[in-house]
Coordinates of C-alpha atoms and ligand atoms in Angstrom, one line a residue:
M22 CA 95.5 82.2 113.2
K23 CA 92.1 83.6 111.5
I24 CA 90.3 85.8 114.0
V25 CA 87.1 84.5 113.1
D26 CA 88.5 80.5 114.3
I27 CA 89.2 82.3 117.8
L28 CA 85.7 84.1 118.0
N29 CA 84.0 81.0 117.0
A30 CA 85.7 79.0 119.7
K31 CA 85.5 81.4 122.7
Q32 CA 85.1 85.0 124.0
T33 CA 88.1 86.6 123.1
L34 CA 89.9 89.6 125.0
S35 CA 92.1 92.1 122.3
Y36 CA 93.8 95.4 122.3
E37 CA 94.3 98.2 119.7
I38 CA 97.4 100.3 119.3
F39 CA 98.1 103.0 116.7
P40 CA 101.5 103.4 115.1
P41 CA 103.2 106.5 117.4
K42 CA 104.1 109.4 115.7
G43 CA 107.5 111.0 116.5
E44 CA 111.3 110.0 115.8
M45 CA 111.1 106.7 116.6
P46 CA 107.5 105.3 116.0
L47 CA 108.7 101.6 115.8
F48 CA 110.8 101.6 119.0
E49 CA 107.8 103.1 120.8
A50 CA 105.3 100.8 119.1
A51 CA 107.6 97.7 120.4
G52 CA 107.5 99.0 123.7
V53 CA 103.5 99.0 124.0
S54 CA 103.3 95.9 122.0
E55 CA 105.5 94.1 124.5
G56 CA 103.4 95.8 127.6
L57 CA 100.1 94.6 126.0
A58 CA 101.3 91.1 125.0
Q59 CA 101.7 90.6 129.0
A60 CA 98.0 90.4 128.9
H61 CA 98.0 87.3 126.6
P62 CA 95.6 88.9 124.3
D63 CA 94.0 86.8 121.5
W64 CA 95.1 89.7 119.0
I65 CA 96.3 93.0 118.9
S66 CA 94.8 95.5 116.1
V67 CA 96.9 98.1 114.6
T68 CA 95.3 101.3 113.0
F69 CA 95.9 102.9 109.8
S70 CA 95.8 106.5 109.0
A71 CA 93.0 107.2 106.6
G72 CA 94.1 108.3 103.2
G73 CA 97.7 107.0 103.7
T74 CA 98.4 110.0 105.6
G75 CA 100.3 109.8 109.0
N76 CA 102.0 106.7 110.1
S77 CA 100.2 104.3 108.0
E78 CA 103.3 103.0 106.2
N79 CA 103.9 101.4 109.9
T80 CA 101.0 99.7 110.4
F81 CA 101.9 96.4 108.7
K82 CA 105.3 96.5 110.0
I83 CA 104.0 97.0 113.6
A84 CA 101.5 94.3 112.9
N85 CA 104.4 91.9 111.4
A86 CA 106.4 92.6 114.7
L87 CA 103.5 91.7 116.8
Q88 CA 103.3 88.2 115.3
E89 CA 107.4 87.6 114.5
D90 CA 108.8 88.7 117.8
L91 CA 106.1 88.6 120.3
G92 CA 104.1 85.5 118.8
V93 CA 100.6 87.6 119.2
N94 CA 98.0 87.4 116.2
A95 CA 97.9 90.8 114.4
L96 CA 95.0 92.3 112.9
A97 CA 95.8 95.3 110.7
H98 CA 93.5 98.1 110.0
L99 CA 93.1 99.1 106.4
T100 CA 91.2 102.1 104.9
C101 CA 90.1 102.9 101.5
M102 CA 89.2 106.5 101.4
G103 CA 91.0 108.2 98.7
A104 CA 92.5 104.8 97.5
T105 CA 92.6 103.4 93.7
V106 CA 92.4 99.8 93.1
D107 CA 96.0 100.0 92.2
D108 CA 96.8 101.3 95.8
M109 CA 94.8 98.7 97.0
R110 CA 96.6 95.9 95.3
G111 CA 99.7 97.3 96.6
H112 CA 98.4 97.1 100.2
V113 CA 97.1 93.6 99.7
E114 CA 100.9 92.8 98.5
A115 CA 102.1 94.4 101.4
L116 CA 99.9 92.5 103.8
Q117 CA 100.9 89.2 102.3
S118 CA 104.4 89.9 102.4
N119 CA 104.3 90.9 106.1
G120 CA 102.4 87.6 106.9
I121 CA 99.3 89.2 107.9
H122 CA 96.2 87.3 107.8
N123 CA 93.7 89.4 109.4
V124 CA 92.3 93.0 108.4
L125 CA 89.9 95.4 109.4
A126 CA 88.5 96.8 106.3
L127 CA 87.4 100.7 106.9
R128 CA 86.3 103.2 104.7
G129 CA 88.0 106.2 106.7
D130 CA 86.6 109.2 108.1
R131 CA 85.8 112.2 105.6
M132 CA 87.5 115.2 106.1
P133 CA 88.1 118.7 103.7
G134 CA 89.8 117.5 100.8
R135 CA 89.9 113.9 101.2
D136 CA 87.2 111.8 99.3
T137 CA 86.5 108.4 98.1
V138 CA 87.9 107.2 94.9
D139 CA 87.6 103.9 93.7
F140 CA 85.8 102.6 96.9
A141 CA 82.8 104.5 98.1
Y142 CA 82.1 102.3 101.1
A143 CA 83.9 99.7 103.5
A144 CA 81.6 96.9 101.9
D145 CA 83.2 97.7 98.6
L146 CA 86.7 97.1 99.8
I147 CA 85.2 93.8 101.6
A148 CA 84.3 92.5 98.3
F149 CA 87.5 93.6 96.7
L150 CA 89.7 92.0 99.4
K151 CA 87.4 88.6 98.9
Q152 CA 88.2 88.6 95.4
V153 CA 91.9 89.2 95.3
A154 CA 92.8 87.4 98.7
P155 CA 90.5 85.0 99.2
D156 CA 92.2 83.5 102.5
L157 CA 92.3 87.0 104.3
C158 CA 90.0 86.7 107.4
I159 CA 88.1 90.2 107.3
G160 CA 86.6 92.4 109.7
A161 CA 84.5 95.6 109.6
A162 CA 83.5 98.4 111.6
C163 CA 79.8 98.7 113.5
Y164 CA 78.2 101.6 115.6
P165 CA 76.1 100.5 118.4
E166 CA 74.4 103.9 118.4
G167 CA 74.6 104.4 114.3
H168 CA 77.4 105.9 112.4
V169 CA 77.7 110.1 112.6
E170 CA 76.9 110.3 109.1
C171 CA 73.5 107.9 109.1
E172 CA 70.8 109.6 111.2
D173 CA 68.4 106.4 110.7
F174 CA 69.4 103.5 112.9
D175 CA 67.5 101.0 110.6
R176 CA 69.5 102.3 107.6
S177 CA 72.7 102.1 109.7
I178 CA 71.8 98.2 110.5
E179 CA 71.2 97.5 106.6
H180 CA 74.5 99.3 105.5
L181 CA 76.1 96.7 108.0
K182 CA 74.5 93.8 106.6
M183 CA 75.9 94.8 103.3
K184 CA 79.4 94.2 104.9
Q185 CA 78.3 90.7 106.0
D186 CA 76.9 90.1 102.6
A187 CA 80.3 91.4 101.1
G188 CA 82.2 88.6 102.9
A189 CA 82.9 90.4 106.4
D190 CA 83.7 87.6 108.8
F191 CA 83.6 89.5 112.2
L192 CA 82.6 93.1 113.2
V193 CA 84.4 95.3 115.9
T194 CA 82.1 98.1 117.5
Q195 CA 82.8 101.8 117.9
L196 CA 83.4 102.6 121.7
F197 CA 80.2 103.1 123.5
F198 CA 79.6 104.2 127.2
E199 CA 76.4 102.4 127.8
N200 CA 76.1 99.0 127.5
E201 CA 72.3 99.0 126.9
Y202 CA 72.7 100.5 123.6
F203 CA 75.1 97.6 122.7
Y204 CA 72.4 95.0 123.9
R205 CA 69.8 96.7 121.7
F206 CA 72.1 96.9 118.6
R207 CA 72.9 93.2 119.1
E208 CA 69.2 92.5 119.0
A209 CA 68.6 94.3 115.9
C210 CA 71.7 92.8 114.0
S211 CA 70.1 89.4 114.9
R212 CA 66.6 90.6 113.7
A213 CA 68.5 91.6 110.5
R214 CA 70.1 88.3 110.0
I215 CA 73.6 89.4 110.9
K216 CA 75.2 86.5 112.1
I217 CA 78.8 87.2 112.3
P218 CA 80.4 87.6 115.6
I219 CA 80.5 91.1 117.2
V220 CA 83.4 92.2 119.2
C221 CA 82.7 94.9 121.8
G222 CA 85.1 98.1 121.7
I223 CA 85.5 99.7 125.0
M224 CA 87.7 102.8 125.8
P225 CA 88.4 103.6 129.0
F226 CA 88.4 107.4 129.2
T227 CA 91.4 109.2 130.8
S228 CA 89.9 113.1 131.2
V229 CA 87.0 115.2 130.8
K230 CA 88.4 116.6 127.6
Q231 CA 89.2 113.1 125.9
I232 CA 85.6 111.6 126.8
Q233 CA 84.3 115.1 125.2
R234 CA 86.4 114.9 122.3
M235 CA 85.5 111.2 121.8
A236 CA 81.6 112.0 122.1
F237 CA 81.8 114.4 119.4
T238 CA 84.2 112.7 116.7
C239 CA 82.0 109.2 117.2
G240 CA 78.8 110.1 118.5
A241 CA 79.1 108.2 121.3
S242 CA 76.3 109.2 124.1
I243 CA 78.1 110.0 127.8
P244 CA 75.6 108.8 130.5
A245 CA 74.4 110.8 133.3
R246 CA 76.3 108.1 135.9
V247 CA 79.7 109.0 134.1
I248 CA 79.1 112.9 134.3
K249 CA 78.3 112.6 137.9
R250 CA 81.3 110.5 138.5
L251 CA 83.7 112.9 137.0
A252 CA 81.9 115.6 138.7
A253 CA 82.4 113.9 142.0
V254 CA 86.4 113.5 141.4
G255 CA 86.9 117.0 140.2
T256 CA 89.6 118.4 138.0
N257 CA 92.5 116.6 139.1
E258 CA 93.3 114.3 135.8
A259 CA 94.9 111.3 137.7
D260 CA 91.6 111.2 139.5
Q261 CA 89.7 111.4 136.4
R262 CA 91.8 108.5 134.7
K263 CA 91.2 106.1 137.6
A264 CA 87.3 106.9 137.4
G265 CA 87.7 106.2 133.6
V266 CA 89.6 102.9 133.9
E267 CA 86.9 101.6 136.8
Y268 CA 84.4 102.4 134.4
A269 CA 85.3 100.6 131.7
C270 CA 86.4 97.6 134.1
E271 CA 82.6 97.7 135.0
Q272 CA 81.4 97.8 131.4
L273 CA 83.8 94.9 130.3
V274 CA 82.7 92.7 133.3
D275 CA 79.2 93.5 132.5
L276 CA 79.6 92.7 128.9
A277 CA 81.6 89.6 129.7
E278 CA 78.7 88.3 131.9
N279 CA 76.1 89.1 129.2
G280 CA 78.0 86.5 126.8
V281 CA 79.4 89.0 124.2
D282 CA 81.4 87.6 121.3
G283 CA 84.6 89.5 122.2
L284 CA 86.0 92.2 124.3
H285 CA 88.1 94.8 122.7
V286 CA 89.8 97.6 124.7
Y287 CA 90.8 101.1 123.3
S288 CA 93.7 101.7 125.6
M289 CA 95.2 104.3 123.5
N290 CA 98.9 103.1 123.6
R291 CA 98.7 103.3 127.5
V292 CA 99.9 99.8 129.0
D293 CA 99.0 100.6 132.2
V294 CA 95.5 101.3 131.3
G295 CA 95.2 97.9 129.0
M296 CA 96.6 96.0 132.0
A297 CA 94.2 97.6 134.5
T298 CA 91.4 96.4 132.3
H299 CA 92.9 92.8 132.0
D300 CA 93.5 92.4 135.8
A301 CA 89.7 93.3 136.4
L302 CA 88.8 90.6 133.9
V303 CA 91.2 88.1 135.9
D304 CA 89.7 88.9 139.3
C305 CA 86.4 88.4 138.2
G306 CA 87.2 85.0 136.5
Y307 CA 86.6 86.2 132.8
W308 CA 89.8 85.9 131.6
K309 CA 92.7 83.3 132.3
D310 CA 96.2 84.1 130.9
Ligands
LIG421 P1 81.2 102.7 106.0 O1 80.6 101.2 106.2 O2 81.4 102.7 104.2 O3 80.1 103.7 106.4 C1 80.5 105.1 106.0 C2 79.0 105.5 106.0 O4 78.4 105.2 104.9 C3 78.2 105.4 107.1 O5 77.3 106.2 107.6 C4 77.3 104.0 106.7 O6 75.9 104.1 107.4 C5 77.1 104.7 105.2 N1 77.2 104.0 104.1 C6 77.4 102.6 103.9 N2 77.0 101.9 103.0 C7 76.2 102.7 102.3 C8 75.4 102.5 101.0 N3 75.6 101.6 100.2 N4 74.7 103.7 100.6 C9 74.6 104.9 101.6 N5 75.4 105.1 102.5 C10 76.1 104.0 103.0 N6 89.5 105.1 111.0 C11 90.8 105.3 110.6 O7 91.1 106.2 109.8 N7 91.8 104.4 110.4 C12 91.5 103.3 111.4 O8 92.4 102.6 111.7 C13 90.0 103.2 112.0 N8 90.0 102.0 112.8 C14 88.4 101.8 113.3 C15 88.4 100.7 114.1 C16 86.9 100.5 114.3 C17 86.6 99.3 115.5 C18 85.8 101.6 114.3 C19 84.6 101.4 114.7 C20 86.3 102.8 113.6 C21 87.5 103.2 113.1 N9 87.9 103.8 112.2 C22 89.2 104.1 111.6 C23 87.0 105.2 111.8 C24 86.2 104.7 110.6 O9 87.0 104.7 109.5 C25 85.1 105.6 110.3 O10 83.9 105.5 111.3 C26 84.6 105.9 109.2 O11 83.6 107.3 109.1 C27 83.6 104.9 108.7 O12 83.9 103.7 108.4 P2 83.2 102.3 108.1 O13 84.4 101.6 107.8 O14 82.1 102.2 108.9 O15 82.6 103.0 106.5

């Protein structure tokens, strides 16, 4: 089913998984998929390594297994950093042969030795996909605090509008720890006539080290109340994880109350973390299995 059709009908709940590394990545992914399927999510997205590195070949296989083996809608990520038009035609064929109808079209992060080839920006990939596979439902990334490479917030909203104009059907946000930034961003989108649904991505942090890393890689601010909570729980990682999951649940409930289009949880392949967010939404009456 097309994700945009679900978003137009109700507030959604979804999760993200990444293809595990190691010797039995598909076996491990099946365990995570099965675990998260217990939350009866509207879809599960599967990440794709930029530049075709890492485990990107498994993205479509995992997305296919979600749909075929578990009956869960899949959203396959696809990056265009370093890709040629021919590479992308190959990916589109692979999507189609795996029965995948929903794609998150991304540029991918810049890294030393990796640059764009035929697609400079995600908007170029979106336009290409619309042309060669008009039936695909296409999502795109957005950044409530602006993208790390773009210092001007208004410019980043203009770039986002280009994704809508190129044919994006819905948006999924970068993680954020302060809901007020999302509400400000939602208003800015509305002023810029960005009308497609916006799904909020929330990551329950699991340790001090992890939240610091995420803040640096994606430019998400860490609010003082998160720092105070972490200071209060001390150095024990289990306590830090508990604090992170509690904080994410509070964020999700507040977003649900404020009528956002969808809630997407970056549970980092941890089924216990994903299910804790699901249970919090069920307890508050914002989610029914
Ligand atoms: P773009 O939309 O192309 O934007 C990149 C930069 O270019 C931004 O600074 C933007 O403001 C600027 N820009 C855009 N258009 C123009 C223009 N016309 N002129 C000048 N500047 C412009 N990465 C992965 O490798 N794999 C994944 O699976 C993955 N999943 C993600 C899922 C989500 C929900 C999000 C939010 C991010 C994900 N990423 C993933 C990270 C993503 O690849 C990076 O954030 C990347 O740096 C930007 O991707 P984009 O698609 O937003 O790029």
